[in-house]
mmCIF file of C-alpha atoms and ligand atoms in Angstrom:
data_model
loop_
_atom_site.group_PDB
_atom_site.id
_atom_site.type_symbol
_atom_site.label_atom_id
_atom_site.label_comp_id
_atom_site.label_asym_id
_atom_site.label_seq_id
_atom_site.Cartn_x
_atom_site.Cartn_y
_atom_site.Cartn_z
ATOM 1 C CA UNK A 1 7.304 6.278 16.053
ATOM 2 C CA UNK A 2 9.738 6.074 18.910
ATOM 3 C CA UNK A 3 7.992 3.506 21.132
ATOM 4 C CA UNK A 4 6.995 0.090 19.814
ATOM 5 C CA UNK A 5 6.821 -2.172 22.839
ATOM 6 C CA UNK A 6 3.270 -2.897 24.010
ATOM 7 C CA UNK A 7 1.713 -0.856 21.190
ATOM 8 C CA UNK A 8 -0.662 -2.257 18.583
ATOM 9 C CA UNK A 9 -0.258 -2.464 14.812
ATOM 10 C CA UNK A 10 -3.091 -3.163 12.375
ATOM 11 C CA UNK A 11 -1.911 -4.381 8.960
ATOM 12 C CA UNK A 12 -4.182 -5.012 5.975
ATOM 13 C CA UNK A 13 -3.066 -7.635 3.492
ATOM 14 C CA UNK A 14 -0.990 -9.008 6.358
ATOM 15 C CA UNK A 15 -1.409 -12.697 5.587
ATOM 16 C CA UNK A 16 1.579 -12.796 3.259
ATOM 17 C CA UNK A 17 4.056 -10.739 1.273
ATOM 18 C CA UNK A 18 5.192 -7.329 2.480
ATOM 19 C CA UNK A 19 2.411 -7.039 5.086
ATOM 20 C CA UNK A 20 3.365 -10.342 6.700
ATOM 21 C CA UNK A 21 7.070 -9.481 6.915
ATOM 22 C CA UNK A 22 6.315 -6.051 8.366
ATOM 23 C CA UNK A 23 4.012 -7.742 10.900
ATOM 24 C CA UNK A 24 6.774 -10.097 11.986
ATOM 25 C CA UNK A 25 9.308 -7.263 12.141
ATOM 26 C CA UNK A 26 7.049 -5.065 14.285
ATOM 27 C CA UNK A 27 6.101 -8.006 16.500
ATOM 28 C CA UNK A 28 9.853 -8.473 16.969
ATOM 29 C CA UNK A 29 9.917 -4.921 18.385
ATOM 30 C CA UNK A 30 7.358 -5.944 21.014
ATOM 31 C CA UNK A 31 4.230 -4.749 19.203
ATOM 32 C CA UNK A 32 0.924 -6.599 19.252
ATOM 33 C CA UNK A 33 -0.228 -7.135 15.681
ATOM 34 C CA UNK A 34 -3.636 -7.610 14.084
ATOM 35 C CA UNK A 35 -3.426 -9.083 10.587
ATOM 36 C CA UNK A 36 -6.437 -8.228 8.413
ATOM 37 C CA UNK A 37 -6.786 -10.128 5.168
ATOM 38 C CA UNK A 38 -9.347 -11.406 2.687
ATOM 39 C CA UNK A 39 -7.606 -14.789 2.322
ATOM 40 C CA UNK A 40 -8.874 -16.908 5.228
ATOM 41 C CA UNK A 41 -6.500 -19.849 4.670
ATOM 42 C CA UNK A 42 -3.335 -17.749 4.389
ATOM 43 C CA UNK A 43 -4.480 -15.607 7.318
ATOM 44 C CA UNK A 44 -4.844 -18.640 9.608
ATOM 45 C CA UNK A 45 -1.433 -19.887 8.506
ATOM 46 C CA UNK A 46 0.186 -16.485 9.139
ATOM 47 C CA UNK A 47 -1.328 -16.149 12.618
ATOM 48 C CA UNK A 48 -0.296 -19.724 13.486
ATOM 49 C CA UNK A 49 3.257 -19.095 12.262
ATOM 50 C CA UNK A 50 3.745 -15.848 14.180
ATOM 51 C CA UNK A 51 2.109 -17.160 17.350
ATOM 52 C CA UNK A 52 4.427 -20.171 17.050
ATOM 53 C CA UNK A 53 7.356 -17.735 17.079
ATOM 54 C CA UNK A 54 6.071 -16.360 20.376
ATOM 55 C CA UNK A 55 4.508 -13.135 19.077
ATOM 56 C CA UNK A 56 1.232 -11.529 20.168
ATOM 57 C CA UNK A 57 -0.614 -11.730 16.877
ATOM 58 C CA UNK A 58 -4.280 -12.132 15.935
ATOM 59 C CA UNK A 59 -6.099 -12.244 12.616
ATOM 60 C CA UNK A 60 -9.350 -10.903 11.268
ATOM 61 C CA UNK A 61 -10.946 -11.636 7.911
ATOM 62 C CA UNK A 62 -11.518 -8.341 6.147
ATOM 63 C CA UNK A 63 -12.139 -7.117 2.621
ATOM 64 C CA UNK A 64 -10.704 -3.595 2.597
ATOM 65 C CA UNK A 65 -12.953 -2.678 -0.328
ATOM 66 C CA UNK A 66 -15.869 -2.768 2.122
ATOM 67 C CA UNK A 67 -15.860 -0.032 4.752
ATOM 68 C CA UNK A 68 -18.091 -2.117 7.042
ATOM 69 C CA UNK A 69 -15.447 -4.878 7.026
ATOM 70 C CA UNK A 70 -12.709 -2.418 7.975
ATOM 71 C CA UNK A 71 -14.886 -0.961 10.746
ATOM 72 C CA UNK A 72 -15.618 -4.473 12.087
ATOM 73 C CA UNK A 73 -11.903 -5.321 11.931
ATOM 74 C CA UNK A 74 -11.108 -2.185 13.938
ATOM 75 C CA UNK A 75 -13.671 -3.166 16.582
ATOM 76 C CA UNK A 76 -12.159 -6.645 16.760
ATOM 77 C CA UNK A 77 -8.683 -5.132 17.196
ATOM 78 C CA UNK A 78 -9.870 -2.916 20.041
ATOM 79 C CA UNK A 79 -11.590 -5.931 21.636
ATOM 80 C CA UNK A 80 -8.391 -8.003 21.423
ATOM 81 C CA UNK A 81 -5.716 -5.396 22.100
ATOM 82 C CA UNK A 82 -7.428 -2.295 23.536
ATOM 83 C CA UNK A 83 -5.907 0.402 21.342
ATOM 84 C CA UNK A 84 -4.407 0.877 17.882
ATOM 85 C CA UNK A 85 -1.236 2.927 17.365
ATOM 86 C CA UNK A 86 -0.041 1.992 13.875
ATOM 87 C CA UNK A 87 -2.100 1.229 10.776
ATOM 88 C CA UNK A 88 -0.573 -0.036 7.559
ATOM 89 C CA UNK A 89 -2.994 0.236 4.646
ATOM 90 C CA UNK A 90 -1.073 -2.377 2.708
ATOM 91 C CA UNK A 91 -3.600 -4.647 0.918
ATOM 92 C CA UNK A 92 -3.212 -4.141 -2.809
ATOM 93 C CA UNK A 93 -3.866 -5.878 -6.112
ATOM 94 C CA UNK A 94 -2.664 -5.520 -9.678
ATOM 95 C CA UNK A 95 -4.115 -6.134 -13.092
ATOM 96 C CA UNK A 96 -2.217 -6.020 -16.379
ATOM 97 C CA UNK A 97 -3.474 -4.934 -19.791
ATOM 98 C CA UNK A 98 -3.835 -2.032 -22.189
ATOM 99 C CA UNK A 99 -6.456 0.724 -21.971
ATOM 100 C CA UNK A 100 -8.443 -1.248 -24.589
ATOM 101 C CA UNK A 101 -8.744 -4.513 -22.787
ATOM 102 C CA UNK A 102 -9.009 -3.945 -19.044
ATOM 103 C CA UNK A 103 -12.638 -4.555 -18.160
ATOM 104 C CA UNK A 104 -14.738 -2.136 -16.156
ATOM 105 C CA UNK A 105 -15.054 -4.806 -13.445
ATOM 106 C CA UNK A 106 -11.258 -4.961 -13.121
ATOM 107 C CA UNK A 107 -11.008 -1.162 -12.979
ATOM 108 C CA UNK A 108 -13.577 -1.190 -10.158
ATOM 109 C CA UNK A 109 -11.738 -4.004 -8.386
ATOM 110 C CA UNK A 110 -8.352 -2.283 -8.386
ATOM 111 C CA UNK A 111 -9.875 1.101 -7.454
ATOM 112 C CA UNK A 112 -11.943 -0.421 -4.640
ATOM 113 C CA UNK A 113 -9.027 -2.332 -3.093
ATOM 114 C CA UNK A 114 -6.020 -0.087 -3.770
ATOM 115 C CA UNK A 115 -7.692 3.298 -3.391
ATOM 116 C CA UNK A 116 -10.934 2.878 -1.447
ATOM 117 C CA UNK A 117 -9.243 0.329 0.838
ATOM 118 C CA UNK A 118 -6.832 3.080 1.901
ATOM 119 C CA UNK A 119 -9.656 5.620 2.232
ATOM 120 C CA UNK A 120 -11.588 3.180 4.434
ATOM 121 C CA UNK A 121 -8.511 2.571 6.587
ATOM 122 C CA UNK A 122 -8.113 6.282 7.251
ATOM 123 C CA UNK A 123 -11.813 6.980 7.747
ATOM 124 C CA UNK A 124 -12.091 4.203 10.327
ATOM 125 C CA UNK A 125 -8.768 4.476 12.151
ATOM 126 C CA UNK A 126 -8.013 8.207 12.190
ATOM 127 C CA UNK A 127 -11.055 9.021 14.420
ATOM 128 C CA UNK A 128 -10.242 6.014 16.609
ATOM 129 C CA UNK A 129 -6.636 7.115 17.080
ATOM 130 C CA UNK A 130 -7.777 10.672 17.774
ATOM 131 C CA UNK A 131 -10.237 9.446 20.435
ATOM 132 C CA UNK A 132 -7.475 7.434 22.120
ATOM 133 C CA UNK A 133 -5.496 10.667 22.568
ATOM 134 C CA UNK A 134 -2.105 8.971 22.167
ATOM 135 C CA UNK A 135 -1.370 9.935 18.556
ATOM 136 C CA UNK A 136 -0.500 7.310 15.999
ATOM 137 C CA UNK A 137 0.941 6.561 12.593
ATOM 138 C CA UNK A 138 -0.822 5.607 9.363
ATOM 139 C CA UNK A 139 1.333 4.181 6.574
ATOM 140 C CA UNK A 140 -0.252 3.872 3.147
ATOM 141 C CA UNK A 141 1.285 1.488 0.662
ATOM 142 C CA UNK A 142 1.630 2.922 -2.839
ATOM 143 C CA UNK A 143 4.353 1.874 -5.277
ATOM 144 C CA UNK A 144 7.141 3.308 -7.352
ATOM 145 C CA UNK A 145 4.528 2.779 -10.110
ATOM 146 C CA UNK A 146 2.609 5.625 -8.489
ATOM 147 C CA UNK A 147 5.522 7.976 -9.135
ATOM 148 C CA UNK A 148 5.824 7.202 -12.822
ATOM 149 C CA UNK A 149 3.196 5.583 -15.063
ATOM 150 C CA UNK A 150 4.105 2.180 -16.472
ATOM 151 C CA UNK A 151 2.650 0.897 -19.759
ATOM 152 C CA UNK A 152 -0.036 -1.786 -19.472
ATOM 153 C CA UNK A 153 -0.597 -1.067 -15.774
ATOM 154 C CA UNK A 154 -3.132 1.777 -15.922
ATOM 155 C CA UNK A 155 -5.397 0.910 -12.953
ATOM 156 C CA UNK A 156 -2.444 -0.042 -10.758
ATOM 157 C CA UNK A 157 -0.422 3.111 -11.506
ATOM 158 C CA UNK A 158 -3.449 5.407 -11.263
ATOM 159 C CA UNK A 159 -4.513 4.053 -7.868
ATOM 160 C CA UNK A 160 -0.971 4.111 -6.500
ATOM 161 C CA UNK A 161 -0.515 7.720 -7.676
ATOM 162 C CA UNK A 162 -3.780 8.505 -5.880
ATOM 163 C CA UNK A 163 -2.478 6.890 -2.686
ATOM 164 C CA UNK A 164 0.651 9.070 -2.812
ATOM 165 C CA UNK A 165 -1.468 12.167 -3.382
ATOM 166 C CA UNK A 166 -3.902 11.303 -0.579
ATOM 167 C CA UNK A 167 -1.011 10.692 1.789
ATOM 168 C CA UNK A 168 0.271 14.195 1.024
ATOM 169 C CA UNK A 169 -3.225 15.619 1.607
ATOM 170 C CA UNK A 170 -3.739 13.776 4.884
ATOM 171 C CA UNK A 171 -0.264 14.432 6.256
ATOM 172 C CA UNK A 172 -1.135 17.999 7.271
ATOM 173 C CA UNK A 173 -4.811 17.269 7.968
ATOM 174 C CA UNK A 174 -3.985 14.611 10.553
ATOM 175 C CA UNK A 175 -0.896 16.229 12.075
ATOM 176 C CA UNK A 176 -3.104 18.347 14.365
ATOM 177 C CA UNK A 177 -4.440 15.117 15.920
ATOM 178 C CA UNK A 178 -0.911 13.840 16.489
ATOM 179 C CA UNK A 179 -1.276 11.254 13.717
ATOM 180 C CA UNK A 180 1.689 10.901 11.392
ATOM 181 C CA UNK A 181 1.146 9.771 7.801
ATOM 182 C CA UNK A 182 3.686 8.143 5.527
ATOM 183 C CA UNK A 183 3.669 6.474 2.140
ATOM 184 C CA UNK A 184 5.632 3.385 1.186
ATOM 185 C CA UNK A 185 6.642 3.255 -2.486
ATOM 186 C CA UNK A 186 8.326 -0.089 -3.097
ATOM 187 C CA UNK A 187 9.933 -1.277 -6.299
ATOM 188 C CA UNK A 188 9.854 -5.009 -7.001
ATOM 189 C CA UNK A 189 9.754 -7.053 -3.794
ATOM 190 C CA UNK A 190 9.426 -10.845 -3.658
ATOM 191 C CA UNK A 191 5.737 -11.607 -3.078
ATOM 192 C CA UNK A 192 2.718 -13.000 -4.890
ATOM 193 C CA UNK A 193 1.443 -9.637 -6.175
ATOM 194 C CA UNK A 194 1.698 -11.009 -9.769
ATOM 195 C CA UNK A 195 -0.980 -13.551 -8.749
ATOM 196 C CA UNK A 196 -3.364 -10.930 -7.285
ATOM 197 C CA UNK A 197 -6.345 -12.358 -9.108
ATOM 198 C CA UNK A 198 -6.234 -15.350 -6.763
ATOM 199 C CA UNK A 199 -8.152 -13.131 -4.334
ATOM 200 C CA UNK A 200 -10.469 -11.283 -6.721
ATOM 201 C CA UNK A 201 -13.887 -11.142 -5.134
ATOM 202 C CA UNK A 202 -16.884 -12.784 -6.885
ATOM 203 C CA UNK A 203 -18.517 -9.397 -7.460
ATOM 204 C CA UNK A 204 -15.638 -8.345 -9.723
ATOM 205 C CA UNK A 205 -15.464 -11.648 -11.638
ATOM 206 C CA UNK A 206 -14.034 -14.091 -9.076
ATOM 207 C CA UNK A 207 -10.588 -15.633 -8.721
ATOM 208 C CA UNK A 208 -8.302 -16.584 -11.585
ATOM 209 C CA UNK A 209 -5.058 -18.402 -10.880
ATOM 210 C CA UNK A 210 -1.814 -17.183 -12.340
ATOM 211 C CA UNK A 211 -1.044 -20.473 -14.107
ATOM 212 C CA UNK A 212 -4.358 -20.172 -15.956
ATOM 213 C CA UNK A 213 -3.632 -16.539 -16.846
ATOM 214 C CA UNK A 214 -0.272 -17.602 -18.309
ATOM 215 C CA UNK A 215 -1.927 -20.429 -20.261
ATOM 216 C CA UNK A 216 -4.308 -17.889 -21.791
ATOM 217 C CA UNK A 217 -1.579 -15.269 -22.309
ATOM 218 C CA UNK A 218 2.030 -16.526 -22.070
ATOM 219 C CA UNK A 219 3.476 -12.986 -21.885
ATOM 220 C CA UNK A 220 1.962 -12.675 -18.370
ATOM 221 C CA UNK A 221 4.816 -14.900 -17.123
ATOM 222 C CA UNK A 222 7.050 -11.797 -17.306
ATOM 223 C CA UNK A 223 5.115 -10.188 -14.434
ATOM 224 C CA UNK A 224 6.061 -13.057 -12.160
ATOM 225 C CA UNK A 225 9.685 -12.871 -13.297
ATOM 226 C CA UNK A 226 9.867 -9.175 -12.334
ATOM 227 C CA UNK A 227 8.476 -9.784 -8.849
ATOM 228 C CA UNK A 228 10.288 -12.992 -7.901
ATOM 229 C CA UNK A 229 13.610 -11.410 -8.848
ATOM 230 C CA UNK A 230 12.803 -8.383 -6.670
ATOM 231 C CA UNK A 231 14.464 -7.607 -3.344
ATOM 232 C CA UNK A 232 13.924 -9.862 -0.339
ATOM 233 C CA UNK A 233 10.686 -9.145 1.486
ATOM 234 C CA UNK A 234 12.526 -8.932 4.815
ATOM 235 C CA UNK A 235 14.745 -6.144 3.447
ATOM 236 C CA UNK A 236 11.617 -4.167 2.574
ATOM 237 C CA UNK A 237 10.230 -4.775 6.070
ATOM 238 C CA UNK A 238 13.531 -3.670 7.664
ATOM 239 C CA UNK A 239 13.367 -0.465 5.578
ATOM 240 C CA UNK A 240 9.827 0.134 6.861
ATOM 241 C CA UNK A 241 11.038 -0.172 10.457
ATOM 242 C CA UNK A 242 13.937 2.244 9.852
ATOM 243 C CA UNK A 243 11.560 4.730 8.234
ATOM 244 C CA UNK A 244 9.023 4.447 11.053
ATOM 245 C CA UNK A 245 11.713 5.133 13.636
ATOM 246 C CA UNK A 246 12.793 8.233 11.717
ATOM 247 C CA UNK A 247 9.232 9.388 10.877
ATOM 248 C CA UNK A 248 10.051 9.473 7.157
ATOM 249 C CA UNK A 249 7.217 10.498 4.846
ATOM 250 C CA UNK A 250 8.287 9.060 1.469
ATOM 251 C CA UNK A 251 9.610 5.549 2.045
ATOM 252 C CA UNK A 252 11.518 3.941 -0.808
ATOM 253 C CA UNK A 253 13.041 0.484 -1.117
ATOM 254 C CA UNK A 254 14.855 0.920 -4.444
ATOM 255 C CA UNK A 255 17.090 4.019 -4.319
ATOM 256 C CA UNK A 256 18.188 3.631 -7.952
ATOM 257 C CA UNK A 257 14.586 4.251 -9.082
ATOM 258 C CA UNK A 258 15.293 7.900 -8.224
ATOM 259 C CA UNK A 259 15.920 8.157 -11.982
ATOM 260 C CA UNK A 260 12.192 7.644 -12.705
ATOM 261 C CA UNK A 261 11.258 10.476 -10.373
ATOM 262 C CA UNK A 262 13.927 12.697 -11.923
ATOM 263 C CA UNK A 263 12.575 11.968 -15.427
ATOM 264 C CA UNK A 264 9.134 13.069 -14.305
ATOM 265 C CA UNK A 265 10.398 16.199 -12.575
ATOM 266 C CA UNK A 266 12.485 17.104 -15.652
ATOM 267 C CA UNK A 267 9.393 16.776 -17.881
ATOM 268 C CA UNK A 268 7.365 18.920 -15.489
ATOM 269 C CA UNK A 269 10.070 21.596 -15.278
ATOM 270 C CA UNK A 270 10.117 21.637 -19.091
ATOM 271 C CA UNK A 271 6.335 22.179 -19.007
ATOM 272 C CA UNK A 272 6.680 25.071 -16.546
ATOM 273 C CA UNK A 273 9.464 26.590 -18.687
ATOM 274 C CA UNK A 274 7.178 26.447 -21.742
ATOM 275 C CA UNK A 275 4.396 28.141 -19.758
ATOM 276 C CA UNK A 276 6.851 30.782 -18.561
ATOM 277 C CA UNK A 277 7.827 31.594 -22.157
ATOM 278 C CA UNK A 278 4.257 31.358 -23.468
ATOM 279 C CA UNK A 279 2.914 34.385 -25.428
ATOM 280 C CA UNK A 280 -0.591 33.347 -24.312
ATOM 281 C CA UNK A 281 0.427 33.954 -20.689
ATOM 282 C CA UNK A 282 2.625 36.999 -21.368
ATOM 283 C CA UNK A 283 0.301 39.390 -19.535
ATOM 284 C CA UNK A 284 -0.834 37.010 -16.801
ATOM 285 C CA UNK A 285 0.738 37.908 -13.414
ATOM 286 C CA UNK A 286 2.845 35.217 -11.733
ATOM 287 C CA UNK A 287 0.955 35.568 -8.454
ATOM 288 C CA UNK A 288 -1.755 33.698 -6.577
ATOM 289 C CA UNK A 289 -1.985 31.435 -3.600
ATOM 290 C CA UNK A 290 0.097 28.243 -3.657
ATOM 291 C CA UNK A 291 -1.668 25.642 -1.506
ATOM 292 C CA UNK A 292 0.171 22.776 0.172
HETATM 293 N N1 NAD B 301 5.731 -6.836 -4.312
HETATM 294 C C1 NAD B 301 6.004 -5.777 -5.060
HETATM 295 O O1 NAD B 301 6.858 -5.818 -5.959
HETATM 296 C C2 NAD B 301 5.298 -4.474 -4.796
HETATM 297 C C3 NAD B 301 5.799 -3.312 -5.397
HETATM 298 C C4 NAD B 301 5.161 -2.105 -5.148
HETATM 299 C C5 NAD B 301 4.067 -2.052 -4.315
HETATM 300 N N2 NAD B 301 3.604 -3.202 -3.745
HETATM 301 C C6 NAD B 301 2.429 -3.087 -2.890
HETATM 302 O O2 NAD B 301 2.666 -3.736 -1.651
HETATM 303 C C7 NAD B 301 1.418 -4.137 -1.076
HETATM 304 C C8 NAD B 301 1.512 -5.572 -0.614
HETATM 305 O O3 NAD B 301 1.618 -6.399 -1.762
HETATM 306 P P1 NAD B 301 2.531 -7.708 -1.827
HETATM 307 O O4 NAD B 301 3.571 -7.459 -2.832
HETATM 308 O O5 NAD B 301 2.912 -8.150 -0.469
HETATM 309 O O6 NAD B 301 1.475 -8.708 -2.509
HETATM 310 P P2 NAD B 301 0.846 -10.088 -2.028
HETATM 311 O O7 NAD B 301 -0.121 -10.446 -3.125
HETATM 312 O O8 NAD B 301 1.911 -11.056 -1.693
HETATM 313 O O9 NAD B 301 0.073 -9.711 -0.695
HETATM 314 C C9 NAD B 301 -1.103 -8.949 -0.743
HETATM 315 C C10 NAD B 301 -1.998 -9.339 0.407
HETATM 316 O O10 NAD B 301 -3.201 -8.552 0.320
HETATM 317 C C11 NAD B 301 -4.322 -9.408 0.515
HETATM 318 N N3 NAD B 301 -5.515 -8.832 -0.134
HETATM 319 C C12 NAD B 301 -5.828 -8.783 -1.437
HETATM 320 N N4 NAD B 301 -7.022 -8.213 -1.631
HETATM 321 C C13 NAD B 301 -7.490 -7.866 -0.385
HETATM 322 C C14 NAD B 301 -8.661 -7.230 0.083
HETATM 323 N N5 NAD B 301 -9.637 -6.849 -0.743
HETATM 324 N N6 NAD B 301 -8.799 -7.022 1.411
HETATM 325 C C15 NAD B 301 -7.827 -7.434 2.291
HETATM 326 N N7 NAD B 301 -6.699 -8.059 1.893
HETATM 327 C C16 NAD B 301 -6.522 -8.264 0.574
HETATM 328 C C17 NAD B 301 -3.894 -10.730 -0.085
HETATM 329 O O11 NAD B 301 -4.684 -11.800 0.377
HETATM 330 C C18 NAD B 301 -2.429 -10.810 0.356
HETATM 331 O O12 NAD B 301 -2.311 -11.396 1.625
HETATM 332 C C19 NAD B 301 0.365 -3.881 -2.168
HETATM 333 O O13 NAD B 301 -0.314 -2.677 -1.911
HETATM 334 C C20 NAD B 301 1.188 -3.766 -3.417
HETATM 335 O O14 NAD B 301 0.546 -2.999 -4.426
HETATM 336 C C21 NAD B 301 4.181 -4.400 -3.964
#
């Protein structure tokens, strides 16, 4: 994106954390910002704060797991600001546990918010941006945990890997409509992601507060430790702005995590080498279409 002034950003999960800081940063560039969030109290506070700083910001209550909510939020954004030029599918939640003990309801919750929330954002906003005829940019928020699986974080890692993959799929699909796609893969950033269950919808089991989780399972305290010692949220937002200006596709906040990616690539190369040397494949031609 080269022009920010007077354009409109729509940010899910914008009431706090990374979404809020990106909202403030983009508003600082002259953008009008719609914050969409499930947490009514934090949303009101965020809108009040940013309006108090002189920014053109509005809020809309929205559960990204519900496509109808995202569609209604888009309509509200058009009503308030006319057009939408940047969408950040940022709302995300995490659950911790082994494959044995994560409930089906929690699997559904994380899939519906982290994966379907992103799908809904694209299904609603890509046609809108196309109809406006001015192009646009959709940024999906994954995680470094989507690059490399992390023990005891199955639903989180799986959904974040899916968001990276979808972003790759959509990048070419949407380019013909002048819509750029990017994927943000942060490492630990100061936020309340460790306390995601505060916003778990009733249909998945309802909210649980972090203090109560720690009382039930003291080792959960480590998750908070990892996040609160992460990088400053403003630094992550500044990185997002840099990346937007340069139209970067993969956006990272923790360059030293390159090692994780390298480990994965090395393992994959080893797998390809094994296949190359495989007697079972000795007579199979190394040809065929490679799709991108
Ligand atoms: N903070 C980190 O260390 C970190 C690392 C990697 C990726 N991320 C990703 O960054 C994104 C933002 O997370 P954060 O760290 O700012 O966490 P956060 O918990 O501080 O903020 C998340 C926001 O999303 C909102 N939200 C939750 N469920 C929602 C729903 N169903 N519909 C709409 N809004 C909903 C919350 O109310 C909150 O305002 C997430 O996708 C997260 O997975 C965060």
